[in-house]
Amino acid sequence: MAEIIGRKIIKFDGIDSTNNYATKIAGNSEVFEGTMVLANEQFSGRGQINNTWESEPGANVLASIIFYPEFLPVHYQFMLSKVVSLGVANCVSTYVEEVKVKWPNDIYVGNQKVAGILIENSIMGMNIGWSVAGIGLNVNQMMFQGNAPNPVSIAMLLGNKIPLTEVVSRLCRCIDKWYAKLKNNEVSTINQAYLEHLYRFGIESDYRDKEGVFRGKICAINKIGQLQIEKTNGVIGTYHFKEVIFL
Ligand code: BTN
């Protein structure tokens, strides 16, 4: 059983967005760390950069987890993104192979996206007050209507559906394991695992930045979570989210 993550679960049949609810209650003294908000259906599920998140009612995991990583300086907030990504990736790996983390925190199987993560923080001085990690994990949906690029679910890959309750408890255990390492300051273990799971790490591929299309290899993630790509001309490009497109 997970020790912290999911020790309290608040479950809704339908809600606008589990992240909206979780960010409203985070920080209340009676809402302890690891509280998970779950829903069968979201009416306005939110993705990154104002995208919507598509999910058929009752088919997938729609979860938001509340963290209080007060020990984490603001400039290391990407560490939380790493541990949540690794937890989700490990959970998916119990069902299918070739699971990767596409920087910054999309979970891919081969070239298809199986889960997305949306992290929202409150900052207190130099540290993080609360953090909400919203996770949309496609489990039993067999068809996607929207225009999200290459969506896939575990059931589409496996050929059979799986009980959501089983996936949720695995997810809690997997994220718990990585969050415990973060609390324990096992930074190099986390960084190494993140690179080992990183989609296209060290593989020459095509990208586009503000200067145009180029070929290069992802060579590192810096301390503040920026992506670094070594171009074929030897120059290293350093990017914030959305400053580079994977082609
Ligand atoms: C992405 O765009 O990749 C991030 C998607 C995050 C979706 C999840 S579903 C549960 C939680 N509630 C939301 O409204 N969004 C996140």
CSV table of C-alpha atoms and ligand atoms in Angstrom, one decimal:
chain,number,residue,atom,x,y,z
A,1,MET,CA,0.0,0.0,0.0
A,2,ALA,CA,1.1,3.5,-0.7
A,3,GLU,CA,2.1,5.4,2.4
A,4,ILE,CA,1.2,9.0,1.4
A,5,ILE,CA,-0.3,9.2,-2.1
A,6,GLY,CA,-3.9,8.3,-2.1
A,7,ARG,CA,-4.2,7.8,1.7
A,8,LYS,CA,-7.3,10.0,1.3
A,9,ILE,CA,-9.3,9.9,-1.9
A,10,ILE,CA,-12.1,12.4,-2.8
A,11,LYS,CA,-14.1,10.9,-5.6
A,12,PHE,CA,-16.6,12.6,-7.9
A,13,ASP,CA,-18.8,11.1,-10.5
A,14,GLY,CA,-18.6,14.3,-12.6
A,15,ILE,CA,-16.8,17.6,-12.0
A,16,ASP,CA,-15.4,20.5,-14.1
A,17,SER,CA,-11.8,19.6,-13.5
A,18,THR,CA,-10.1,17.6,-10.7
A,19,ASN,CA,-7.3,20.2,-10.8
A,20,ASN,CA,-9.7,23.0,-10.3
A,21,TYR,CA,-11.1,21.3,-7.2
A,22,ALA,CA,-7.7,20.3,-5.8
A,23,THR,CA,-6.1,23.7,-6.2
A,24,LYS,CA,-9.1,25.2,-4.3
A,25,ILE,CA,-8.7,22.9,-1.3
A,26,ALA,CA,-4.9,22.7,-1.3
A,27,GLY,CA,-3.4,24.5,1.6
A,28,ASN,CA,-6.4,24.0,4.0
A,29,SER,CA,-5.0,22.6,7.2
A,30,GLU,CA,-7.4,19.6,7.1
A,31,VAL,CA,-6.3,18.6,3.6
A,32,PHE,CA,-3.2,16.5,4.1
A,33,GLU,CA,-0.4,15.7,1.7
A,34,GLY,CA,-1.2,12.9,-0.7
A,35,THR,CA,-4.9,13.6,-0.9
A,36,MET,CA,-6.1,12.5,-4.3
A,37,VAL,CA,-9.1,14.0,-6.2
A,38,LEU,CA,-10.6,11.5,-8.6
A,39,ALA,CA,-13.4,11.8,-11.2
A,40,ASN,CA,-15.2,9.5,-13.6
A,41,GLU,CA,-15.9,12.4,-15.9
A,42,GLN,CA,-14.6,16.0,-16.3
A,43,PHE,CA,-16.7,18.7,-18.0
A,44,SER,CA,-13.8,21.0,-18.6
A,45,GLY,CA,-10.7,18.8,-18.2
A,46,ARG,CA,-7.6,21.0,-18.6
A,47,GLY,CA,-4.4,20.2,-20.5
A,48,GLN,CA,-1.2,22.1,-20.8
A,49,ILE,CA,-1.2,25.5,-22.5
A,50,ASN,CA,-5.0,26.0,-22.3
A,51,ASN,CA,-5.7,22.8,-24.2
A,52,THR,CA,-8.7,20.7,-23.1
A,53,TRP,CA,-8.3,17.1,-22.0
A,54,GLU,CA,-10.5,14.5,-23.6
A,55,SER,CA,-11.7,11.5,-21.6
A,56,GLU,CA,-14.7,9.3,-22.1
A,57,PRO,CA,-16.8,9.1,-18.9
A,58,GLY,CA,-15.7,6.2,-16.7
A,59,ALA,CA,-13.0,5.0,-19.0
A,60,ASN,CA,-9.8,6.5,-17.7
A,61,VAL,CA,-7.9,7.7,-14.6
A,62,LEU,CA,-8.5,11.4,-14.0
A,63,ALA,CA,-6.7,12.3,-10.8
A,64,SER,CA,-5.1,15.3,-9.1
A,65,ILE,CA,-2.7,14.8,-6.2
A,66,ILE,CA,-2.0,17.4,-3.6
A,67,PHE,CA,1.7,17.7,-2.4
A,68,TYR,CA,3.3,20.0,0.2
A,69,PRO,CA,6.9,20.0,-1.0
A,70,GLU,CA,7.9,22.8,1.3
A,71,PHE,CA,11.5,21.5,1.3
A,72,LEU,CA,11.8,22.1,-2.4
A,73,PRO,CA,13.3,25.5,-3.5
A,74,VAL,CA,11.2,27.1,-6.3
A,75,HIS,CA,14.0,26.8,-8.8
A,76,TYR,CA,14.0,23.0,-8.3
A,77,GLN,CA,10.3,22.6,-8.9
A,78,PHE,CA,11.0,20.5,-12.0
A,79,MET,CA,12.1,17.7,-9.6
A,80,LEU,CA,8.4,17.2,-8.6
A,81,SER,CA,7.5,17.0,-12.3
A,82,LYS,CA,10.2,14.3,-12.7
A,83,VAL,CA,9.0,12.2,-9.8
A,84,VAL,CA,5.4,12.3,-10.9
A,85,SER,CA,6.4,11.4,-14.5
A,86,LEU,CA,8.5,8.5,-13.3
A,87,GLY,CA,5.7,7.3,-11.1
A,88,VAL,CA,3.2,7.4,-13.9
A,89,ALA,CA,5.7,5.8,-16.3
A,90,ASN,CA,6.4,3.0,-13.9
A,91,CYS,CA,2.7,2.3,-13.4
A,92,VAL,CA,2.1,2.1,-17.2
A,93,SER,CA,5.2,-0.1,-17.5
A,94,THR,CA,3.5,-2.8,-15.4
A,95,TYR,CA,1.1,-3.2,-18.4
A,96,VAL,CA,3.1,-2.4,-21.5
A,97,GLU,CA,6.7,-2.1,-22.7
A,98,GLU,CA,8.6,0.8,-24.2
A,99,VAL,CA,7.2,3.5,-21.9
A,100,LYS,CA,9.0,6.8,-22.1
A,101,VAL,CA,8.7,10.3,-20.7
A,102,LYS,CA,8.5,12.9,-23.4
A,103,TRP,CA,10.0,16.1,-22.0
A,104,PRO,CA,8.7,17.8,-19.9
A,105,ASN,CA,6.1,15.3,-18.6
A,106,ASP,CA,4.1,13.5,-21.3
A,107,ILE,CA,4.0,9.7,-21.0
A,108,TYR,CA,4.5,7.9,-24.3
A,109,VAL,CA,4.4,4.3,-25.4
A,110,GLY,CA,6.4,4.2,-28.6
A,111,ASN,CA,5.3,7.4,-30.4
A,112,GLN,CA,1.9,7.6,-28.8
A,113,LYS,CA,0.8,9.6,-25.8
A,114,VAL,CA,-0.8,7.5,-23.0
A,115,ALA,CA,-0.9,10.1,-20.2
A,116,GLY,CA,-0.5,13.8,-19.6
A,117,ILE,CA,0.4,15.7,-16.5
A,118,LEU,CA,-0.5,19.2,-15.5
A,119,ILE,CA,1.3,20.6,-12.4
A,120,GLU,CA,0.1,23.8,-10.7
A,121,ASN,CA,2.0,25.3,-7.8
A,122,SER,CA,1.7,28.0,-5.1
A,123,ILE,CA,4.9,29.7,-4.2
A,124,MET,CA,5.7,30.8,-0.6
A,125,GLY,CA,8.8,33.0,-0.6
A,126,MET,CA,11.6,30.9,-2.0
A,127,ASN,CA,9.8,27.6,-1.6
A,128,ILE,CA,6.8,25.8,-3.0
A,129,GLY,CA,3.7,25.9,-0.7
A,130,TRP,CA,1.5,23.4,-2.3
A,131,SER,CA,1.6,21.7,-5.6
A,132,VAL,CA,-1.2,19.9,-7.5
A,133,ALA,CA,-0.3,17.2,-10.0
A,134,GLY,CA,-3.1,16.5,-12.4
A,135,ILE,CA,-2.8,13.2,-14.2
A,136,GLY,CA,-4.9,12.0,-17.2
A,137,LEU,CA,-4.0,8.4,-17.8
A,138,ASN,CA,-5.8,6.7,-20.7
A,139,VAL,CA,-6.8,3.3,-19.6
A,140,ASN,CA,-9.9,1.8,-21.2
A,141,GLN,CA,-10.9,4.3,-23.9
A,142,MET,CA,-10.8,2.7,-27.4
A,143,MET,CA,-11.3,5.7,-29.6
A,144,PHE,CA,-10.3,9.4,-29.4
A,145,GLN,CA,-12.3,12.1,-31.1
A,146,GLY,CA,-10.3,15.3,-30.4
A,147,ASN,CA,-7.2,16.6,-32.2
A,148,ALA,CA,-4.6,15.6,-29.6
A,149,PRO,CA,-1.6,14.1,-31.5
A,150,ASN,CA,-1.4,10.3,-31.3
A,151,PRO,CA,-3.4,9.5,-28.2
A,152,VAL,CA,-3.5,5.8,-27.1
A,153,SER,CA,-4.8,3.9,-24.1
A,154,ILE,CA,-3.4,0.9,-22.2
A,155,ALA,CA,-6.4,-1.2,-23.4
A,156,MET,CA,-5.8,-0.2,-27.0
A,157,LEU,CA,-2.2,-1.5,-26.6
A,158,LEU,CA,-3.1,-4.6,-24.6
A,159,GLY,CA,-6.2,-5.6,-26.4
A,160,ASN,CA,-8.2,-5.9,-23.2
A,161,LYS,CA,-9.7,-3.6,-20.6
A,162,ILE,CA,-8.4,-3.4,-17.0
A,163,PRO,CA,-10.1,-2.4,-13.8
A,164,LEU,CA,-9.5,1.3,-13.0
A,165,THR,CA,-9.3,0.7,-9.3
A,166,GLU,CA,-6.3,-1.6,-9.9
A,167,VAL,CA,-4.6,1.1,-12.0
A,168,VAL,CA,-5.3,3.8,-9.3
A,169,SER,CA,-3.7,1.8,-6.5
A,170,ARG,CA,-0.7,1.0,-8.7
A,171,LEU,CA,-0.4,4.6,-9.6
A,172,CYS,CA,-0.4,5.7,-5.9
A,173,ARG,CA,2.3,3.1,-5.0
A,174,CYS,CA,4.5,4.1,-8.0
A,175,ILE,CA,4.3,7.9,-7.3
A,176,ASP,CA,4.8,7.2,-3.6
A,177,LYS,CA,8.0,5.4,-4.2
A,178,TRP,CA,9.5,8.3,-6.3
A,179,TYR,CA,8.2,11.0,-4.0
A,180,ALA,CA,9.8,9.3,-1.0
A,181,LYS,CA,13.1,9.5,-2.9
A,182,LEU,CA,12.7,13.2,-3.5
A,183,LYS,CA,11.9,13.8,0.2
A,184,ASN,CA,15.0,11.7,1.0
A,185,ASN,CA,17.1,14.0,-1.3
A,186,GLU,CA,18.0,11.1,-3.7
A,187,VAL,CA,18.4,13.7,-6.4
A,188,SER,CA,21.0,11.8,-8.6
A,189,THR,CA,18.9,8.6,-8.5
A,190,ILE,CA,15.9,10.6,-9.8
A,191,ASN,CA,17.9,12.4,-12.4
A,192,GLN,CA,19.4,9.2,-13.7
A,193,ALA,CA,16.0,7.4,-13.9
A,194,TYR,CA,14.5,10.4,-15.7
A,195,LEU,CA,17.2,10.4,-18.3
A,196,GLU,CA,16.9,6.6,-18.7
A,197,HIS,CA,13.2,7.1,-19.4
A,198,LEU,CA,13.6,10.2,-21.6
A,199,TYR,CA,12.0,9.9,-25.0
A,200,ARG,CA,14.6,10.4,-27.8
A,201,PHE,CA,17.5,10.9,-25.3
A,202,GLY,CA,20.7,10.6,-27.3
A,203,ILE,CA,18.9,9.8,-30.5
A,204,GLU,CA,19.4,12.0,-33.5
A,205,SER,CA,16.0,13.5,-34.5
A,206,ASP,CA,14.4,16.5,-36.1
A,207,TYR,CA,13.3,19.6,-34.1
A,208,ARG,CA,12.1,23.1,-34.8
A,209,ASP,CA,13.0,26.2,-32.7
A,210,LYS,CA,12.6,29.9,-33.5
A,211,GLU,CA,15.5,29.7,-35.9
A,212,GLY,CA,14.0,26.9,-37.9
A,213,VAL,CA,14.2,23.1,-38.4
A,214,PHE,CA,17.3,21.3,-37.2
A,215,ARG,CA,18.7,17.9,-36.4
A,216,GLY,CA,20.1,17.1,-33.0
A,217,LYS,CA,20.3,14.9,-30.0
A,218,ILE,CA,18.8,15.5,-26.6
A,219,CYS,CA,21.9,15.6,-24.4
A,220,ALA,CA,20.7,16.9,-20.9
A,221,ILE,CA,18.0,18.5,-18.8
A,222,ASN,CA,19.5,21.3,-16.8
A,223,LYS,CA,18.9,22.1,-13.1
A,224,ILE,CA,15.8,24.2,-13.8
A,225,GLY,CA,14.3,21.6,-16.1
A,226,GLN,CA,15.1,23.1,-19.5
A,227,LEU,CA,15.7,20.7,-22.4
A,228,GLN,CA,19.2,20.8,-23.9
A,229,ILE,CA,19.7,19.6,-27.5
A,230,GLU,CA,23.1,19.3,-29.2
A,231,LYS,CA,22.7,20.3,-32.8
A,232,THR,CA,24.6,18.5,-35.5
A,233,ASN,CA,26.9,21.7,-35.8
A,234,GLY,CA,27.9,21.2,-32.1
A,235,VAL,CA,25.9,24.1,-30.7
A,236,ILE,CA,23.8,23.3,-27.6
A,237,GLY,CA,20.3,24.8,-27.7
A,238,THR,CA,18.6,25.3,-24.3
A,239,TYR,CA,14.8,25.4,-24.2
A,240,HIS,CA,11.9,26.2,-22.0
A,241,PHE,CA,8.6,24.4,-22.5
A,242,LYS,CA,7.1,25.3,-26.0
A,243,GLU,CA,10.3,26.9,-27.3
A,244,VAL,CA,11.1,23.8,-29.3
A,245,ILE,CA,8.9,21.4,-31.2
A,246,PHE,CA,9.6,17.7,-31.7
A,247,LEU,CA,9.1,16.9,-35.4
B,1,BTN,C1,-1.5,17.5,-20.9
B,1,BTN,O1,-2.0,18.4,-21.6
B,1,BTN,O2,-0.8,16.7,-21.3
B,1,BTN,C2,-1.9,17.5,-19.4
B,1,BTN,C3,-3.2,16.8,-19.2
B,1,BTN,C4,-3.6,16.7,-17.8
B,1,BTN,C5,-5.0,16.2,-17.7
B,1,BTN,C6,-5.4,15.9,-16.2
B,1,BTN,S1,-6.9,15.0,-16.1
B,1,BTN,C7,-6.9,15.2,-14.4
B,1,BTN,C8,-6.5,16.7,-14.2
B,1,BTN,N1,-7.6,17.6,-14.2
B,1,BTN,C9,-7.5,18.4,-15.3
B,1,BTN,O3,-8.4,19.2,-15.6
B,1,BTN,N2,-6.4,18.1,-16.0
B,1,BTN,C10,-5.6,17.1,-15.3
